[in-house]
């Protein structure tokens, strides 16, 4: 196949060809032109989703339902998913040429009764490093910890793990060749996680100026999941009667969430786009998350990069370069100038094949 258009992020009208599922910049004789005059973007990335978690929590009934979730992402132009924890083993989907590529973190790792029932492997601190090794071997280069959750005894968010245990567990993951990320809403769990060498923080609404500076110095990334943070007032209302301190904390974190993302970006912390789809968030909402990053203060192009070429590079996949997998999306107007363009992909190539919407 042949495409001609403005190749992003570099810009400028150029031609590219697809041969044997990969991009080439060398002309391919007889190639069919499938797109001309559009804006060609490396496939979008949802850097925080959950394939296999059903709407409302729990897991889907079968792999067919998980496949449908992945198809919804693909129809939105998302061609790479970072699955941040699922109770369903979806590795059988890797052989399906119609689905986005999935990089998995195995299952969440939490303490007993300190996360959503049925989703995590629950262990006590003495077993954390061993379980992290297990999940590192089951995943695709990532392990997901639950860093904080409501502590019913304290009535508010609280850390799950002692600092020394975190250091051992993260070192164990790194020895297995895996990176580690952690769910955190509040502040108290973050110093121990960051200083233990965590590679990424999910949500990160409790980040302070000091912690942001330390993350920037270490190269620790954050995936803010702002479309999920919109649920914080609802979480607060649901828990207020029983846990008023927790409700107050969640409202405070919600109020400062945009400023935290803006401060992280301005400090040089790598920021990537993820929706937390699965459970309470619909799949296929990455365009909404990219717009939310821009509304929080990221420049338009930086927000777009967070959900496309920068996220792909972070996860080890190239953009529109010679020999790269031909995973790309074409738009009829420049998404660097108009993020609303992301809502309507004109053409999607996945593994070098034109794919049509599933519905």
Short mmCIF file of N, CA and C in Angstrom, two decimals, residues 6-12 39-42 44 265 270-273 286-287 289-313 320 334-340 342:
data_model
loop_
_atom_site.label_atom_id
_atom_site.label_comp_id
_atom_site.label_asym_id
_atom_site.label_seq_id
_atom_site.Cartn_x
_atom_site.Cartn_y
_atom_site.Cartn_z
N UNK A 6 0.64 14.38 5.49
CA UNK A 6 1.51 15.00 6.48
C UNK A 6 1.82 13.97 7.55
N UNK A 7 3.10 13.57 7.65
CA UNK A 7 3.50 12.56 8.61
C UNK A 7 3.85 13.22 9.93
N UNK A 8 3.20 12.78 10.99
CA UNK A 8 3.40 13.37 12.31
C UNK A 8 4.29 12.47 13.16
N UNK A 9 5.10 13.09 14.05
CA UNK A 9 5.06 14.49 14.44
C UNK A 9 5.90 15.45 13.61
N UNK A 10 6.73 14.93 12.69
CA UNK A 10 7.67 15.82 12.01
C UNK A 10 6.96 16.87 11.15
N UNK A 11 5.84 16.50 10.53
CA UNK A 11 5.15 17.43 9.63
C UNK A 11 5.76 17.38 8.25
N UNK A 12 5.12 18.07 7.33
CA UNK A 12 5.58 18.06 5.94
C UNK A 12 4.95 16.90 5.18
N UNK A 39 -3.63 13.58 7.48
CA UNK A 39 -2.60 13.72 8.52
C UNK A 39 -2.39 12.35 9.14
N UNK A 40 -1.16 11.84 8.99
CA UNK A 40 -0.85 10.45 9.33
C UNK A 40 -0.17 10.42 10.69
N UNK A 41 -0.77 9.71 11.62
CA UNK A 41 -0.31 9.69 13.01
C UNK A 41 0.04 8.26 13.41
N UNK A 42 1.14 8.04 14.13
CA UNK A 42 1.36 6.71 14.70
C UNK A 42 0.14 6.31 15.53
N UNK A 44 -2.69 5.49 18.07
CA UNK A 44 -2.88 6.01 19.42
C UNK A 44 -2.59 4.92 20.45
N UNK A 265 4.08 18.20 34.14
CA UNK A 265 4.57 18.45 32.78
C UNK A 265 5.61 19.56 32.76
N UNK A 270 7.67 12.82 32.59
CA UNK A 270 6.98 12.25 31.43
C UNK A 270 5.52 11.97 31.77
N UNK A 271 4.60 12.52 30.99
CA UNK A 271 3.17 12.37 31.20
C UNK A 271 2.58 11.63 30.00
N UNK A 272 1.81 10.57 30.27
CA UNK A 272 1.23 9.78 29.19
C UNK A 272 -0.28 9.65 29.39
N UNK A 273 -0.97 9.41 28.28
CA UNK A 273 -2.43 9.38 28.28
C UNK A 273 -2.94 7.97 28.53
N UNK A 286 -9.94 7.46 24.55
CA UNK A 286 -8.62 8.07 24.61
C UNK A 286 -8.63 9.51 24.10
N UNK A 287 -9.46 9.83 23.10
CA UNK A 287 -9.51 11.21 22.61
C UNK A 287 -9.95 12.15 23.72
N UNK A 289 -9.40 11.70 26.91
CA UNK A 289 -8.27 11.85 27.85
C UNK A 289 -7.23 12.81 27.30
N UNK A 290 -6.93 12.73 26.02
CA UNK A 290 -5.95 13.65 25.43
C UNK A 290 -6.45 15.08 25.53
N UNK A 291 -7.74 15.30 25.27
CA UNK A 291 -8.30 16.64 25.42
C UNK A 291 -8.23 17.11 26.88
N UNK A 292 -8.43 16.18 27.81
CA UNK A 292 -8.36 16.54 29.23
C UNK A 292 -6.94 16.94 29.63
N UNK A 293 -5.94 16.27 29.09
CA UNK A 293 -4.55 16.66 29.36
C UNK A 293 -4.28 18.07 28.86
N UNK A 294 -4.80 18.37 27.69
CA UNK A 294 -4.64 19.73 27.15
C UNK A 294 -5.36 20.74 28.03
N UNK A 295 -6.56 20.42 28.46
CA UNK A 295 -7.32 21.34 29.32
C UNK A 295 -6.61 21.56 30.65
N UNK A 296 -5.85 20.55 31.11
CA UNK A 296 -5.11 20.69 32.36
C UNK A 296 -3.87 21.56 32.23
N UNK A 297 -3.44 21.81 31.00
CA UNK A 297 -2.31 22.70 30.82
C UNK A 297 -1.23 22.22 29.89
N UNK A 298 -1.30 20.98 29.40
CA UNK A 298 -0.32 20.54 28.42
C UNK A 298 -0.60 21.23 27.09
N UNK A 299 0.43 21.70 26.40
CA UNK A 299 0.21 22.21 25.05
C UNK A 299 -0.43 21.13 24.18
N UNK A 300 -1.17 21.56 23.18
CA UNK A 300 -1.91 20.62 22.34
C UNK A 300 -1.02 19.50 21.82
N UNK A 301 0.14 19.85 21.27
CA UNK A 301 0.99 18.83 20.68
C UNK A 301 1.56 17.89 21.73
N UNK A 302 1.85 18.41 22.92
CA UNK A 302 2.35 17.56 24.01
C UNK A 302 1.27 16.57 24.46
N UNK A 303 0.03 17.04 24.52
CA UNK A 303 -1.07 16.14 24.89
C UNK A 303 -1.24 15.05 23.84
N UNK A 304 -1.13 15.43 22.57
CA UNK A 304 -1.24 14.45 21.49
C UNK A 304 -0.10 13.45 21.56
N UNK A 305 1.11 13.92 21.78
CA UNK A 305 2.26 13.03 21.90
C UNK A 305 2.07 12.04 23.05
N UNK A 306 1.46 12.50 24.14
CA UNK A 306 1.24 11.64 25.31
C UNK A 306 0.34 10.46 24.99
N UNK A 307 -0.45 10.58 23.93
CA UNK A 307 -1.32 9.49 23.52
C UNK A 307 -0.95 8.89 22.19
N UNK A 308 0.26 9.20 21.69
CA UNK A 308 0.68 8.65 20.39
C UNK A 308 2.18 8.38 20.39
N UNK A 309 2.94 9.22 19.68
CA UNK A 309 4.33 8.84 19.41
C UNK A 309 5.19 8.78 20.67
N UNK A 310 4.99 9.69 21.63
CA UNK A 310 5.81 9.65 22.85
C UNK A 310 5.48 8.41 23.68
N UNK A 311 4.19 8.07 23.78
CA UNK A 311 3.80 6.89 24.53
C UNK A 311 4.32 5.61 23.86
N UNK A 312 4.28 5.58 22.53
CA UNK A 312 4.80 4.40 21.83
C UNK A 312 6.30 4.23 22.11
N UNK A 313 7.04 5.31 22.06
CA UNK A 313 8.48 5.22 22.33
C UNK A 313 8.73 4.74 23.76
N UNK A 320 6.55 6.45 12.86
CA UNK A 320 6.48 6.29 11.40
C UNK A 320 7.88 6.32 10.81
N UNK A 334 -5.58 18.39 10.95
CA UNK A 334 -4.37 18.27 11.76
C UNK A 334 -4.73 18.17 13.25
N UNK A 335 -4.53 17.02 13.88
CA UNK A 335 -4.87 16.92 15.30
C UNK A 335 -3.96 17.74 16.20
N UNK A 336 -2.82 18.19 15.70
CA UNK A 336 -1.97 19.09 16.49
C UNK A 336 -2.65 20.43 16.72
N UNK A 337 -3.53 20.79 15.80
CA UNK A 337 -4.24 22.06 15.90
C UNK A 337 -5.67 21.88 16.42
N UNK A 338 -6.24 20.71 16.20
CA UNK A 338 -7.63 20.46 16.56
C UNK A 338 -7.75 19.04 17.10
N UNK A 339 -7.71 18.91 18.43
CA UNK A 339 -7.77 17.58 19.03
C UNK A 339 -9.10 16.89 18.81
N UNK A 340 -10.13 17.65 18.46
CA UNK A 340 -11.42 17.02 18.15
C UNK A 340 -11.34 16.12 16.92
N UNK A 342 -9.46 13.76 16.53
CA UNK A 342 -9.19 12.40 16.97
C UNK A 342 -10.46 11.56 17.07
#
